[in-house]
Tab-separated table of C-alpha atoms in Angstrom:
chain	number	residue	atom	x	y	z
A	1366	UNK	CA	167.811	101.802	35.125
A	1367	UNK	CA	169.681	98.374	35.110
A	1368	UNK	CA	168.220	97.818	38.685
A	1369	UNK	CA	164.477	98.703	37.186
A	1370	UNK	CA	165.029	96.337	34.401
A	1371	UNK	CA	166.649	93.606	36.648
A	1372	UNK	CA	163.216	94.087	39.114
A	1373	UNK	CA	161.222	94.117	36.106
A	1374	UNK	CA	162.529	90.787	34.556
A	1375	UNK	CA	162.363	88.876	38.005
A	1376	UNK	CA	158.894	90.246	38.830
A	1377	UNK	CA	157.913	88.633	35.188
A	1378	UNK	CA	160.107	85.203	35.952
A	1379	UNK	CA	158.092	84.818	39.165
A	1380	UNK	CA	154.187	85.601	37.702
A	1381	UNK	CA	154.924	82.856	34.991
A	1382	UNK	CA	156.137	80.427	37.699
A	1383	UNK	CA	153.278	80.986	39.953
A	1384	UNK	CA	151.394	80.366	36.203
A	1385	UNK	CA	152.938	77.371	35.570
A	1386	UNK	CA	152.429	75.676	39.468
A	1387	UNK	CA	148.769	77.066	38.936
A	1388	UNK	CA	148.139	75.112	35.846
A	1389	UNK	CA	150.334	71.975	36.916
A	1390	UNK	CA	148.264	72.261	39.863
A	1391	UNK	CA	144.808	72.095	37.376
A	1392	UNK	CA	146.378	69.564	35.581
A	1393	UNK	CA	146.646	67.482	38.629
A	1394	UNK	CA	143.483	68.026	39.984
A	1395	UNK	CA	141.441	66.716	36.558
A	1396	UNK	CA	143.771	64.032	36.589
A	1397	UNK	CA	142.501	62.930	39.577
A	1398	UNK	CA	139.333	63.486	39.359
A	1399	UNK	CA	139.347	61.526	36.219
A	1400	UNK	CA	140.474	58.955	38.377
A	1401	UNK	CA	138.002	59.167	41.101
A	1402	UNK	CA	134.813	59.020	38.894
A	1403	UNK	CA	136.286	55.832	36.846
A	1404	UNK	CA	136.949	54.058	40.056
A	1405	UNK	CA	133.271	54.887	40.934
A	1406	UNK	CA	131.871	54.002	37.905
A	1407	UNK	CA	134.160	50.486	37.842
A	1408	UNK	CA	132.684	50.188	41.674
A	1409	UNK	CA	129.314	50.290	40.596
A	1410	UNK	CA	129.750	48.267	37.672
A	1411	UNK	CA	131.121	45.492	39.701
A	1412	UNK	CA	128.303	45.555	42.587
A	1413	UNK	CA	125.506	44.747	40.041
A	1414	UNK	CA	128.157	42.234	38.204
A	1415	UNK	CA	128.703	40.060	41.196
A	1416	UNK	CA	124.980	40.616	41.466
A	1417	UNK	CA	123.900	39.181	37.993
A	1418	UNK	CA	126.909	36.787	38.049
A	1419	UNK	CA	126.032	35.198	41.594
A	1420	UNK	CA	122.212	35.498	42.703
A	1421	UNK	CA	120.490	35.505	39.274
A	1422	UNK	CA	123.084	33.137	37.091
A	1423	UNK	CA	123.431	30.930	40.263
A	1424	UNK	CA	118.940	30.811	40.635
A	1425	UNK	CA	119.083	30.162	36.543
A	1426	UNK	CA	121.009	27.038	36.894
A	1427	UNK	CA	119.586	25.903	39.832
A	1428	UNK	CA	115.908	26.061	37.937
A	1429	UNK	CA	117.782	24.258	35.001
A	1430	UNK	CA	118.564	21.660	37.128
A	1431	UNK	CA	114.823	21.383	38.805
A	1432	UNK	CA	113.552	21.682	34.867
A	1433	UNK	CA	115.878	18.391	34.154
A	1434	UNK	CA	114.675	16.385	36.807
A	1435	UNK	CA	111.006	17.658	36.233
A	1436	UNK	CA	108.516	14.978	35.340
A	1437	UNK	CA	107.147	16.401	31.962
A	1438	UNK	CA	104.835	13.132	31.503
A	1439	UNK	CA	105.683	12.493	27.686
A	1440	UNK	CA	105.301	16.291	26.629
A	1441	UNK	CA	109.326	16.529	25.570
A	1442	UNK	CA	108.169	19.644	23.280
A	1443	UNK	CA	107.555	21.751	25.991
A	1444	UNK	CA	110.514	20.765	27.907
A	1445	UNK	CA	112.765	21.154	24.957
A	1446	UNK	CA	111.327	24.778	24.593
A	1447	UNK	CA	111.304	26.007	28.336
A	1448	UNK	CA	115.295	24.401	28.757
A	1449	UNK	CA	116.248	26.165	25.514
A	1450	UNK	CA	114.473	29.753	27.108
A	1451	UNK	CA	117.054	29.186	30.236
A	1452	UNK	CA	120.254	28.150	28.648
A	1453	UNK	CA	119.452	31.550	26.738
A	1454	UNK	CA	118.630	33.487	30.359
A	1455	UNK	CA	121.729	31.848	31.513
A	1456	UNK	CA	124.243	32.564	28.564
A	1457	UNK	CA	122.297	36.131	28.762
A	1458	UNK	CA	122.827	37.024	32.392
A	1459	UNK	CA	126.757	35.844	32.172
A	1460	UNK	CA	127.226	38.289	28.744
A	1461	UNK	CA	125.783	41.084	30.813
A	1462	UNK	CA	127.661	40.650	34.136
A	1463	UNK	CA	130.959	40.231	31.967
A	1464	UNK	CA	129.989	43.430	30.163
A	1465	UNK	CA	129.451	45.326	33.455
A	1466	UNK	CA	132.723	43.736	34.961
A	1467	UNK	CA	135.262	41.461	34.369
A	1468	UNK	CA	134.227	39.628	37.701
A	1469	UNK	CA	136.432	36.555	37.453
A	1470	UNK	CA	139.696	38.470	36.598
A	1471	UNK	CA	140.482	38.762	40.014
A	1472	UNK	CA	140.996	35.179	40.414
A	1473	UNK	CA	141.991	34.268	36.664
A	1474	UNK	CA	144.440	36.936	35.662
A	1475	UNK	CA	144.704	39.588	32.986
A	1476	UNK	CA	146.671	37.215	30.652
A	1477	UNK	CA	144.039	34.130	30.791
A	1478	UNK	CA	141.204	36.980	30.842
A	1479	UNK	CA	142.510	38.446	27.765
A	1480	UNK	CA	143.011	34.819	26.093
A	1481	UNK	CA	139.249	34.040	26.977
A	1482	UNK	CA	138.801	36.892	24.857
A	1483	UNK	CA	140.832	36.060	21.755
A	1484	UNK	CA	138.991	32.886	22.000
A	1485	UNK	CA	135.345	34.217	22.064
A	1486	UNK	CA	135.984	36.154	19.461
A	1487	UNK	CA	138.556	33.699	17.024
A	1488	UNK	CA	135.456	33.374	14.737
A	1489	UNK	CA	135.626	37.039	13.266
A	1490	UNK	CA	138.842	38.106	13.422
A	1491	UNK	CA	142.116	36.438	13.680
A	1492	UNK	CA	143.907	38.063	17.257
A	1493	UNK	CA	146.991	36.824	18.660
A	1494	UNK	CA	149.036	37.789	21.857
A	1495	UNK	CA	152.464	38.087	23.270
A	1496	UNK	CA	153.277	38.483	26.397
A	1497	UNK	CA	156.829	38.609	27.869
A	1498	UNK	CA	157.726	35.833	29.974
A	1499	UNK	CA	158.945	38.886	32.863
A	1500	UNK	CA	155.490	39.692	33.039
A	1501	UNK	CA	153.985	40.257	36.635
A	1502	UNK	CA	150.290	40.884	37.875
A	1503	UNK	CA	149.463	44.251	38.731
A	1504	UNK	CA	146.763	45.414	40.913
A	1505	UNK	CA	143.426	45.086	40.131
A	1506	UNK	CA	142.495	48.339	38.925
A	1507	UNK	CA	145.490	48.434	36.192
A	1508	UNK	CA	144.483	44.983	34.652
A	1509	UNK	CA	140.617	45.616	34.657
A	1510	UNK	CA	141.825	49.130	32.812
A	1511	UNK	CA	143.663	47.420	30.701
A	1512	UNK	CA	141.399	44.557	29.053
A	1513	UNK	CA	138.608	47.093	28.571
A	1514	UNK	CA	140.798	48.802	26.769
A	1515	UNK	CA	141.662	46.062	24.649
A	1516	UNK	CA	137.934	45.143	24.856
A	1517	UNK	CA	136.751	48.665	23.187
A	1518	UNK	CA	139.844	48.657	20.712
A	1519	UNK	CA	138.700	45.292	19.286
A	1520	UNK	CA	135.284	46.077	19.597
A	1521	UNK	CA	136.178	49.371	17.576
A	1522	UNK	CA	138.070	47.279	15.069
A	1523	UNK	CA	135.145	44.690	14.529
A	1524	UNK	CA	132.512	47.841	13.845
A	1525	UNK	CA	134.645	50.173	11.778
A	1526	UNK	CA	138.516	48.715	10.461
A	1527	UNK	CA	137.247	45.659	8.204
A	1528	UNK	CA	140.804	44.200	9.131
A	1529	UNK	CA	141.459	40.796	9.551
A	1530	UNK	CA	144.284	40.738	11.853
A	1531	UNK	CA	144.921	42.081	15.631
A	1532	UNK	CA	147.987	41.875	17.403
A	1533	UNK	CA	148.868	42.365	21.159
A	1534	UNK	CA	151.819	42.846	22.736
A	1535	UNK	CA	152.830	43.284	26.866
A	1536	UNK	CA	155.972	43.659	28.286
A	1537	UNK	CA	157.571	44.233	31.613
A	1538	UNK	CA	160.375	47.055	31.077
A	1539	UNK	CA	162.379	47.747	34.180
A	1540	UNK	CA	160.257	50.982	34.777
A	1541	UNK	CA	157.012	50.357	33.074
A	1542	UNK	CA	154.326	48.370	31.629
A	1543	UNK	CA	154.207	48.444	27.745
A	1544	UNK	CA	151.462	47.329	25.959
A	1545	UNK	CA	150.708	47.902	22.433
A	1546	UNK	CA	147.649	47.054	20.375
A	1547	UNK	CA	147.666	47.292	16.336
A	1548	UNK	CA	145.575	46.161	13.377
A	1549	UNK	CA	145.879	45.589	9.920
A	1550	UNK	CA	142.632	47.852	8.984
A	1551	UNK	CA	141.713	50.725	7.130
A	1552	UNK	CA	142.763	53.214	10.198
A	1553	UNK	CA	141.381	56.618	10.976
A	1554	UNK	CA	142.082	60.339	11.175
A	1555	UNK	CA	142.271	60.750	14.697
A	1556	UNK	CA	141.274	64.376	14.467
A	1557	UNK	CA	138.114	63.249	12.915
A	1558	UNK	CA	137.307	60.689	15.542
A	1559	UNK	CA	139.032	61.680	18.547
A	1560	UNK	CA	135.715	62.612	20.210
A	1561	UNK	CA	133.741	59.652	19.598
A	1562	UNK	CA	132.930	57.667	22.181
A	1563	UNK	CA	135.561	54.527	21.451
A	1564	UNK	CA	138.338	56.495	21.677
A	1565	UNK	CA	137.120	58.606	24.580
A	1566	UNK	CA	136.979	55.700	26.570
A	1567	UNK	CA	140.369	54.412	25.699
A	1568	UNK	CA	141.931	57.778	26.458
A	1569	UNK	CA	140.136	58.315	29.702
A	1570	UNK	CA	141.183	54.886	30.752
A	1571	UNK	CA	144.906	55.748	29.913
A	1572	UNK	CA	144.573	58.952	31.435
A	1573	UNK	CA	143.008	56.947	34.742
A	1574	UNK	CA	146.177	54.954	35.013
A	1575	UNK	CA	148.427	58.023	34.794
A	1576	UNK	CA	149.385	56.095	30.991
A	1577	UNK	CA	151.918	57.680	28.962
A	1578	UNK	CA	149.964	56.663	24.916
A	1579	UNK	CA	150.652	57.626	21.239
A	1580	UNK	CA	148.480	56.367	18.388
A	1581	UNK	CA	150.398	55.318	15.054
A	1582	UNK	CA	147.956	55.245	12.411
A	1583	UNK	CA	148.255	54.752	8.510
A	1584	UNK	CA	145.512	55.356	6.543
A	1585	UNK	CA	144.789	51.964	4.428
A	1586	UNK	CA	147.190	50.247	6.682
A	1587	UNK	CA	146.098	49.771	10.221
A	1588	UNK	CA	146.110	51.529	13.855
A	1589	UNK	CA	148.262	51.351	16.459
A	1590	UNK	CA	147.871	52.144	19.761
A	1591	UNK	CA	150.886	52.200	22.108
A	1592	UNK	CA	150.573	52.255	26.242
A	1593	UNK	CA	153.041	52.712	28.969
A	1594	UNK	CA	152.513	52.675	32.641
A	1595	UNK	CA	154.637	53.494	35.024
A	1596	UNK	CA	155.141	51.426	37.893
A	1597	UNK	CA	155.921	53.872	40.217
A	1598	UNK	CA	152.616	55.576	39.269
A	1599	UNK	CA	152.625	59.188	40.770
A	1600	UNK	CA	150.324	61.593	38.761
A	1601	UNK	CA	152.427	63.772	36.351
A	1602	UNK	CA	151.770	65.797	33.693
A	1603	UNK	CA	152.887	63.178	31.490
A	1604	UNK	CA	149.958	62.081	29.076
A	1605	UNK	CA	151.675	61.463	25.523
A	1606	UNK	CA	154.824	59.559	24.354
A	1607	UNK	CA	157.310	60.911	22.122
C-alpha cells in the first residue's frame, strides 16, 4: 500500500511539473511574441518617420527658401499667406514624424529627448526630472520604449488627471534600470481602466522590455507608476513588483 501511495504521489509531483514547464513555456512564448510585433510596429513607424522627417520636411524648407527669395512684385499679402501655409506644412510634417518615431533620439539621447519634452509641454503642466548622475545609455529599443511611455503617461495625465504636477525619476541600480513616473491628479481605479487603450500601451511596452512595474495609485491624490528593467534582460516570468 505505502509503495501504491508513494507511486501515486510521484506520478502527481511529475504531471504538475510537466504543468508548470508547459505554462512557463506559454508564458514565454507571448512574451516574445509581444516583443516581436512591437519591434515591427516601432520598425514601421520609423521607416515612414525618417520618411516625413527627411524627404518631405527637407522639400518644405527648401520651397520656403525658393518662396523667400521669390520676386512677389509688391503683392506682400500673398506672400505673407503662402509662407504662413508652409511654416504650418513644416511644423505639421515634424509633429507627425515625431509622433510616428522619436527619429532624432538616436543621436540626442533619452535624457535630452525627454527634456525636449518637458519643454514642449511646460505651458500646461508643470514636469520636472531627475536623473541619477550613474545613468548610462541603453540600447535603442529600451530608450525609445521608455519615452513613449512617458509620452502616453503624460499624455494620459493632460486628458484625464487635471493635476498640475509630474515628476520623473531614473536611476541606475547595480542590476537594473528604475524609473518611476507620478502625478499629483485625481488617479484612477485601475480595474476600471486597465483595458483602455493608455494603459494598454504602457503595459505592453513594459511587458516588451521584459519590465518588472507596479502602479501606486490614490484616489484624489495622484498615480504612480513604477518601472524596473533588468539589465541582464532574459525573458522571465517576472511581470509585477512586490
Amino acid at each position: 500500500m505505502s509503495f501504491i501511495l508513494l507511486a501515486y504521489k510521484s506520478f502527481i509531483q511529475r504531471i504538475i511539473k510537466e504543468k508548470n514547464a508547459q505554462h512557463e513555456a506559454e508564458v514565454l512564448h507571448q512574451k516574445r511574441l509581444v516583443l516581436e510585433n512591437i519591434k515591427a510596429q516601432e520598425a514601421e513607424r520609423k521607416r515612414i518617420a525618417v520618411m516625413i522627417h527627411d524627404d518631405i520636411g527637407n522639400r518644405l524648407n527648401i520651397l520656403s527658401l525658393w518662396l523667400n527669395n521669390l520676386d512677389t512684385k509688391g503683392d506682400e499679402i500673398i506672400k505673407k499667406n503662402i509662407t504662413a501655409q508652409m511654416s504650418s506644412l513644416i511644423d505639421s510634417a515634424r509633429s507627425i514624424s515625431h509622433s510616428l518615431y522619436p527619429v532624432n533620439l538616436e543621436s540626442v539621447g533619452l535624457v535630452l529627448y525627454i527634456e525636449e519634452l518637458i519643454a514642449n509641454l511646460s505651458g500646461r503642466i508643470n514636469i520636472s526630472m531627475s536623473v541619477s548622475p550613474k545613468f548610462q545609455k541603453k540600447d535603442i529599443f529600451i530608450e525609445v520604449q521608455l519615452y513613449r511611455i512617458i509620452q502616453e503617461f503624460t499624455t494620459n495625465v493632460l486628458k484625464h488627471s487635471e493635476a498640475s504636477r509630474v515628476w520623473i525619476y531614473i536611476k541606475d541600480n547595480k542590476t537594473d534600470l528604475a524609473v518611476v513616473i507620478s502625478d499629483n491628479g485625481q488617479s484612477f481605479e485601475y480595474e476600471e481602466v486597465k483595458k483602455g487603450m493608455g494603459i494598454k500601451n504602457i503595459e505592453s511596452r513594459i511587458k516588451s522590455m521584459n519590465a518588472a512595474h507596479k502602479w501606486k495609485n490614490v484616489l484624489n491624490e495622484g498615480s504612480r507608476l513604477i518601472i524596473k528593467i533588468p539589465y541582464n534582460n532574459e525573458f522571465s516570468n517576472q511581470n509585477s513588483i512586490n
